[in-house]
Each structure stands twice: as C-alpha cells, then as structure tokens.
C-alpha cells in the first residue's frame, strides 16, 4: 500500500524542470523496467516496436530516428554472453558502447532487410553520441 | 519513521483495472530527473499528459507478450499498459499543441506499481483508441 503525499503531481513534476540545463544525448538504465533508453535529440517523439528487443523513437517533427528503448537488457546481455562468448570483452566496468549492442543484435539475429536498415541507423546515431550504457549483472 | 526507499519515488493516481477505483502508482525520482534533462516539452508531457492517461485511460492491457523476462507475482496482473488519447501534446520547446493525429499515449506500470515508461505510439488503423498491433502485444484487456 502506497501512501500518496498531498502535493499535486503536476507541481512536483514541474519542479524538476531546470531551464539552465542543456540537452545532451543520453543512454540510461532503468531498473524498474530493466531497459536502456537512448535519446540523441530533445525532440518530442513517437515510438514503434521493431522486435522483441528494440523500440525505435522517431521525431514528431521530422520523422527521423532520434533514439530507442532496449528492453530486458540484463537478460539479453546474458544471452549474448552465452551465444557469443567474445562479447564479454566489450563490457568494461559494467558498461558497453551503445553501438556495440545494436551491432551484436544484427550479428546474432536473422533479420529482414528493412529491420537491418533501422538497426544501422540506430547504430550510426549511437556512434555519433559515443555513449556507454551501464548494463550491470552480466 | 518514514520508509527511506519511499523518498526515491513520487506518487500519483491511476485507475485500478480490478475495480475501476483510484489507486496510487509511483515514479522514481531518478527517472523524473532523466526526463527533466530532455527539456521543457518532455517535462510538460510528464506533468500533464501522463497523469491524464492514468486517470482517463481508453484501455488497460495486462501481460506484455514480448516481455518474457518481466518478474510477475502470482497474485498480480504483472505489468500494465495504460492507453489513452490525451487532450494535449507538447513540442520539445514546451509549446502546447493538439494531440498528435492517429496516435495514442501509452504508460507502462510494473507489478510493483512503478511507472517506468511512457510515450506516444501510432494508433490501430481500425480503432484509433488502441495502439497498433495491440492484439499481438498484450495477453488481455483489463479495461
């Protein structure tokens, strides 16, 4: 049973806004969802699932790929480790380059051409941001 | 004495799919800080769009078919997905606009009542209140 405080959620949420912060591309691990969320641009976005692992984020304004959500990351990395033991060398201090996750997915999965194109776009977007993903328990 | 863990979450109301009454869900402060760093439009979406969908959902789905890894307690629904057609949307600069056409808003809630993701998605072309491929993605519609 959760006891909700009296303060209005809208006010609480707006209190997190800091207009002095400049947007930076990020990839963050969310423990509640065991997912990694990658965002390369601050655009408002819509999402489209392309498979059981990745949901792609498209800009509402331009329809360009601007990020993604990678689900079940811990389990997926464990699977990669079993399937491709060499994968473990890409993990340093519990994190991995984001583009290597997309690359590994293309290697281990037999996917149709359209999906490969989307994965390549994601990989390129990740390369440009040079982001490492904290992944944890592998 | 307050639970120290409770200090890491903020709380808001949602409709309970079991009885249609309100219950309380939580969002981690860390998640809210991450969203805040994305800018004004994302914060406004979190402050106004997300609570609207949790209180006025068009549908609530249970059992995310592709989330085989999700931890599920025997006495719970597992994860929930709230689907709504909110009254507003926001550009990245915070400008309030009409809701995006032919899109619905999804809010995902874990079996620990933690809201862990939310976003716009394309609607089903046959039912604009539901997300594309809802029949393949969810095991059951609870509302």
CSV table of C-alpha atoms in Angstrom, one decimal:
chain,number,residue,atom,x,y,z
A,1,UNK,CA,0.0,0.0,0.0
A,2,UNK,CA,1.5,3.3,-1.1
A,3,UNK,CA,0.7,6.5,0.9
A,4,UNK,CA,0.5,9.3,-1.5
A,5,UNK,CA,1.6,12.7,-0.3
A,6,UNK,CA,-0.8,15.6,-0.6
A,7,UNK,CA,1.2,17.7,-3.0
A,8,UNK,CA,-0.1,17.7,-6.6
A,9,UNK,CA,1.9,15.5,-9.0
A,10,UNK,CA,1.8,18.2,-11.7
A,11,UNK,CA,3.6,20.7,-9.4
A,12,UNK,CA,6.1,18.0,-8.3
A,13,UNK,CA,6.9,17.2,-11.9
A,14,UNK,CA,7.2,20.8,-13.0
A,15,UNK,CA,9.6,21.3,-10.1
A,16,UNK,CA,12.1,19.0,-11.9
A,17,UNK,CA,12.4,21.5,-14.8
A,18,UNK,CA,15.6,23.4,-14.9
A,19,UNK,CA,15.8,25.6,-18.0
A,20,UNK,CA,19.5,26.2,-17.5
A,21,UNK,CA,20.3,22.5,-18.3
A,22,UNK,CA,21.3,22.0,-21.9
A,23,UNK,CA,20.2,18.8,-23.6
A,24,UNK,CA,22.9,16.1,-24.1
A,25,UNK,CA,22.4,12.7,-25.7
A,26,UNK,CA,21.9,10.1,-23.1
A,27,UNK,CA,21.5,6.4,-22.6
A,28,UNK,CA,20.1,5.5,-19.2
A,29,UNK,CA,19.4,2.2,-17.5
A,30,UNK,CA,16.0,2.0,-15.7
A,31,UNK,CA,16.0,-0.6,-13.0
A,32,UNK,CA,12.1,-0.7,-12.8
A,33,UNK,CA,11.9,-1.7,-16.5
A,34,UNK,CA,15.3,-3.4,-16.9
A,35,UNK,CA,15.6,-1.2,-20.0
A,36,UNK,CA,18.1,1.2,-21.6
A,37,UNK,CA,16.7,4.3,-23.1
A,38,UNK,CA,18.7,6.2,-25.7
A,39,UNK,CA,17.9,9.7,-26.8
A,40,UNK,CA,20.1,11.6,-29.2
A,41,UNK,CA,17.9,14.7,-29.7
A,42,UNK,CA,15.4,16.5,-27.4
A,43,UNK,CA,12.5,16.4,-29.9
A,44,UNK,CA,9.1,15.2,-28.9
A,45,UNK,CA,8.9,11.6,-30.2
A,46,UNK,CA,6.6,8.7,-31.0
A,47,UNK,CA,7.7,5.1,-30.7
A,48,UNK,CA,7.5,2.0,-32.8
A,49,UNK,CA,8.4,-1.5,-31.8
A,50,UNK,CA,10.6,-3.2,-34.4
A,51,UNK,CA,11.1,-6.5,-32.5
A,52,UNK,CA,11.1,-8.0,-29.0
A,53,UNK,CA,14.2,-6.1,-28.0
A,54,UNK,CA,14.1,-2.6,-29.5
A,55,UNK,CA,11.5,0.1,-29.8
A,56,UNK,CA,12.6,3.0,-32.0
A,57,UNK,CA,11.9,6.6,-31.2
A,58,UNK,CA,11.0,8.9,-34.2
A,59,UNK,CA,10.9,12.7,-34.0
A,60,UNK,CA,7.3,14.0,-34.1
A,61,UNK,CA,8.6,17.0,-36.1
A,62,UNK,CA,10.9,15.3,-38.7
A,63,UNK,CA,10.2,11.5,-38.5
A,64,UNK,CA,13.9,10.9,-38.1
A,65,UNK,CA,15.2,8.3,-35.8
A,66,UNK,CA,16.3,10.0,-32.6
A,67,UNK,CA,16.5,7.3,-30.0
A,68,UNK,CA,15.4,3.9,-28.8
A,69,UNK,CA,14.4,1.7,-25.9
A,70,UNK,CA,16.1,-1.6,-25.4
A,71,UNK,CA,14.1,-3.9,-23.2
A,72,UNK,CA,15.2,-6.8,-21.0
A,73,UNK,CA,18.8,-5.6,-21.2
A,74,UNK,CA,20.3,-7.8,-18.5
A,75,UNK,CA,18.8,-11.0,-19.9
A,76,UNK,CA,19.8,-10.0,-23.4
A,77,UNK,CA,23.4,-9.4,-22.4
A,78,UNK,CA,23.4,-12.8,-20.6
A,79,UNK,CA,22.1,-14.4,-23.8
A,80,UNK,CA,24.8,-12.6,-25.9
A,81,UNK,CA,27.5,-13.8,-23.5
A,82,UNK,CA,26.3,-17.4,-23.9
A,83,UNK,CA,25.9,-17.2,-27.7
A,84,UNK,CA,29.0,-15.1,-28.4
A,85,UNK,CA,31.5,-15.5,-25.6
A,86,UNK,CA,33.7,-12.9,-27.1
A,87,UNK,CA,31.0,-10.3,-26.4
A,88,UNK,CA,32.2,-10.2,-22.8
A,89,UNK,CA,35.4,-8.3,-23.9
A,90,UNK,CA,33.2,-5.4,-24.9
A,91,UNK,CA,32.0,-4.9,-21.4
A,92,UNK,CA,34.1,-2.7,-19.2
A,93,UNK,CA,33.3,-1.9,-15.6
A,94,UNK,CA,29.6,-2.9,-16.2
A,95,UNK,CA,29.1,-0.8,-19.3
A,96,UNK,CA,29.2,-1.2,-23.0
A,97,UNK,CA,29.3,1.1,-26.0
A,98,UNK,CA,25.7,1.5,-27.1
A,99,UNK,CA,26.5,0.9,-30.8
A,100,UNK,CA,28.0,-2.5,-29.9
A,101,UNK,CA,24.7,-3.6,-28.5
A,102,UNK,CA,23.0,-2.8,-31.9
A,103,UNK,CA,25.8,-4.4,-33.8
A,104,UNK,CA,25.6,-7.6,-31.7
A,105,UNK,CA,21.9,-7.7,-32.3
A,106,UNK,CA,22.5,-7.6,-36.1
A,107,UNK,CA,25.1,-10.4,-35.8
A,108,UNK,CA,23.1,-12.8,-33.7
A,109,UNK,CA,19.7,-12.3,-35.3
A,110,UNK,CA,18.5,-13.3,-38.7
A,111,UNK,CA,16.5,-10.1,-39.6
A,112,UNK,CA,14.9,-8.9,-42.8
A,113,UNK,CA,16.5,-6.0,-44.8
A,114,UNK,CA,14.1,-3.3,-43.6
A,115,UNK,CA,15.0,-4.0,-39.9
A,116,UNK,CA,18.7,-4.1,-40.7
A,117,UNK,CA,18.4,-0.6,-42.2
A,118,UNK,CA,16.7,0.6,-38.9
A,119,UNK,CA,19.4,-1.0,-36.8
A,120,UNK,CA,22.1,0.5,-38.9
A,121,UNK,CA,20.6,3.9,-38.4
A,122,UNK,CA,20.4,3.3,-34.7
A,123,UNK,CA,24.0,2.2,-34.6
A,124,UNK,CA,25.1,5.3,-36.5
A,125,UNK,CA,23.1,7.6,-34.2
A,126,UNK,CA,24.8,5.8,-31.2
A,127,UNK,CA,28.2,6.1,-32.8
A,128,UNK,CA,27.8,9.9,-33.2
A,129,UNK,CA,27.0,10.3,-29.5
A,130,UNK,CA,29.8,8.0,-28.3
A,131,UNK,CA,27.7,6.8,-25.4
A,132,UNK,CA,28.4,3.9,-23.0
A,133,UNK,CA,25.5,2.0,-21.5
A,134,UNK,CA,25.5,0.8,-17.9
A,135,UNK,CA,24.3,-2.7,-18.1
A,136,UNK,CA,25.1,-4.4,-14.9
A,137,UNK,CA,24.7,-8.0,-13.9
A,138,UNK,CA,26.3,-9.9,-16.8
B,1,UNK,CA,9.6,6.6,10.8
B,2,UNK,CA,9.3,7.0,7.1
B,3,UNK,CA,10.5,4.3,4.7
B,4,UNK,CA,13.8,5.6,3.3
B,5,UNK,CA,13.0,3.9,0.0
B,6,UNK,CA,9.8,5.9,-0.4
B,7,UNK,CA,11.9,9.1,-0.6
B,8,UNK,CA,13.2,7.9,-4.0
B,9,UNK,CA,9.7,8.0,-5.6
B,10,UNK,CA,7.0,10.5,-6.4
B,11,UNK,CA,3.4,9.4,-6.3
B,12,UNK,CA,0.2,9.9,-8.5
B,13,UNK,CA,-3.2,8.4,-9.0
B,14,UNK,CA,-4.2,5.8,-11.6
B,15,UNK,CA,-7.3,3.8,-12.3
B,16,UNK,CA,-7.2,0.3,-10.9
B,17,UNK,CA,-8.2,-2.2,-13.6
B,18,UNK,CA,-9.6,-4.5,-10.9
B,19,UNK,CA,-12.3,-2.3,-9.6
B,20,UNK,CA,-12.2,1.0,-11.5
B,21,UNK,CA,-11.3,2.9,-8.4
B,22,UNK,CA,-8.2,5.1,-8.0
B,23,UNK,CA,-5.0,3.7,-6.6
B,24,UNK,CA,-1.6,5.1,-6.2
B,25,UNK,CA,1.4,4.4,-8.5
B,26,UNK,CA,4.9,5.7,-8.2
B,27,UNK,CA,7.7,7.1,-10.5
B,28,UNK,CA,11.3,7.0,-9.5
B,29,UNK,CA,12.8,10.4,-8.8
B,30,UNK,CA,15.8,9.3,-10.9
B,31,UNK,CA,13.6,8.7,-13.9
B,32,UNK,CA,12.0,12.1,-13.5
B,33,UNK,CA,15.4,13.7,-13.3
B,34,UNK,CA,16.4,12.0,-16.5
B,35,UNK,CA,13.2,13.2,-18.3
B,36,UNK,CA,13.8,16.7,-17.0
B,37,UNK,CA,17.2,16.9,-18.6
B,38,UNK,CA,15.4,16.4,-22.0
B,39,UNK,CA,13.8,19.8,-21.8
B,40,UNK,CA,10.6,21.6,-21.3
B,41,UNK,CA,8.4,19.6,-23.7
B,42,UNK,CA,9.2,16.3,-22.0
B,43,UNK,CA,8.6,17.7,-18.5
B,44,UNK,CA,5.2,19.1,-19.5
B,45,UNK,CA,4.3,15.8,-21.1
B,46,UNK,CA,5.3,14.1,-17.8
B,47,UNK,CA,3.4,16.6,-15.7
B,48,UNK,CA,0.1,16.8,-17.7
B,49,UNK,CA,-0.2,14.0,-20.3
B,50,UNK,CA,1.0,11.1,-18.3
B,51,UNK,CA,-1.4,11.7,-15.3
B,52,UNK,CA,-4.3,12.3,-17.7
B,53,UNK,CA,-3.8,8.9,-19.3
B,54,UNK,CA,-3.5,7.1,-15.9
B,55,UNK,CA,-6.8,8.6,-14.8
B,56,UNK,CA,-8.8,8.5,-18.1
B,57,UNK,CA,-7.5,5.5,-20.0
B,58,UNK,CA,-9.3,4.3,-23.1
B,59,UNK,CA,-7.9,0.8,-22.3
B,60,UNK,CA,-5.7,-1.0,-19.9
B,61,UNK,CA,-3.8,-4.1,-21.1
B,62,UNK,CA,-2.1,-6.7,-18.9
B,63,UNK,CA,0.6,-9.2,-19.8
B,64,UNK,CA,3.0,-7.8,-22.2
B,65,UNK,CA,3.5,-10.8,-24.6
B,66,UNK,CA,7.1,-9.9,-25.5
B,67,UNK,CA,8.3,-9.2,-22.0
B,68,UNK,CA,9.1,-12.7,-21.1
B,69,UNK,CA,11.7,-11.5,-18.6
B,70,UNK,CA,9.2,-9.5,-16.6
B,71,UNK,CA,9.0,-10.6,-13.0
B,72,UNK,CA,5.4,-11.5,-12.2
B,73,UNK,CA,4.0,-12.3,-8.8
B,74,UNK,CA,1.3,-14.9,-8.6
B,75,UNK,CA,-1.2,-12.5,-7.1
B,76,UNK,CA,-0.7,-9.7,-9.5
B,77,UNK,CA,-1.6,-8.7,-13.1
B,78,UNK,CA,2.1,-8.3,-14.0
B,79,UNK,CA,2.9,-5.2,-15.9
B,80,UNK,CA,0.1,-2.9,-17.0
B,81,UNK,CA,-0.1,-0.8,-20.1
B,82,UNK,CA,-2.5,2.2,-19.9
B,83,UNK,CA,-3.6,3.6,-23.3
B,84,UNK,CA,-5.2,7.0,-23.7
B,85,UNK,CA,-5.9,9.8,-26.1
B,86,UNK,CA,-4.9,12.8,-24.1
B,87,UNK,CA,-6.3,16.3,-24.7
B,88,UNK,CA,-2.9,17.9,-25.4
B,89,UNK,CA,0.6,17.3,-26.7
B,90,UNK,CA,3.8,19.3,-26.4
B,91,UNK,CA,6.6,20.3,-28.8
B,92,UNK,CA,10.1,19.9,-27.5
B,93,UNK,CA,10.2,23.7,-26.7
B,94,UNK,CA,7.2,23.3,-24.4
B,95,UNK,CA,4.6,24.7,-26.9
B,96,UNK,CA,1.2,23.2,-26.2
B,97,UNK,CA,-0.3,21.7,-29.4
B,98,UNK,CA,-3.2,19.5,-30.4
B,99,UNK,CA,-2.7,15.8,-29.7
B,100,UNK,CA,-0.7,14.1,-32.5
B,101,UNK,CA,-3.1,12.8,-35.1
B,102,UNK,CA,-3.6,9.0,-35.2
B,103,UNK,CA,-1.5,8.4,-32.2
B,104,UNK,CA,-2.3,7.1,-28.7
B,105,UNK,CA,-0.3,7.6,-25.5
B,106,UNK,CA,1.0,4.5,-23.6
B,107,UNK,CA,2.0,4.4,-19.9
B,108,UNK,CA,3.7,1.2,-18.6
B,109,UNK,CA,3.4,0.3,-15.0
B,110,UNK,CA,5.3,-2.6,-13.4
B,111,UNK,CA,3.8,-5.1,-11.0
B,112,UNK,CA,5.5,-3.1,-8.2
B,113,UNK,CA,3.2,-0.2,-9.3
B,114,UNK,CA,6.1,1.7,-10.7
B,115,UNK,CA,5.5,3.8,-13.8
B,116,UNK,CA,8.6,3.0,-15.8
B,117,UNK,CA,7.9,4.3,-19.3
B,118,UNK,CA,5.5,6.5,-21.3
B,119,UNK,CA,5.3,7.6,-24.9
B,120,UNK,CA,3.2,8.3,-28.0
B,121,UNK,CA,2.7,5.5,-30.5
B,122,UNK,CA,0.8,5.0,-33.7
B,123,UNK,CA,-2.8,4.0,-33.3
B,124,UNK,CA,-4.5,1.0,-34.7
B,125,UNK,CA,-6.0,2.0,-38.1
B,126,UNK,CA,-9.2,0.2,-37.2
B,127,UNK,CA,-9.6,1.6,-33.7
B,128,UNK,CA,-7.9,4.9,-33.0
B,129,UNK,CA,-8.2,4.4,-29.2
B,130,UNK,CA,-5.8,1.5,-29.3
B,131,UNK,CA,-2.2,1.1,-30.2
B,132,UNK,CA,-1.0,-0.6,-33.4
B,133,UNK,CA,-0.7,-4.4,-33.1
B,134,UNK,CA,-2.3,-4.4,-29.6
B,135,UNK,CA,-3.7,-7.9,-30.3
B,136,UNK,CA,-0.2,-9.3,-30.7
B,137,UNK,CA,1.4,-7.4,-27.9
B,138,UNK,CA,-0.8,-7.9,-24.9
B,139,UNK,CA,-2.4,-11.0,-23.4
B,140,UNK,CA,-5.5,-9.5,-22.0
B,141,UNK,CA,-7.5,-6.3,-22.0
B,142,UNK,CA,-8.5,-5.5,-18.4
B,143,UNK,CA,-10.4,-2.3,-19.2
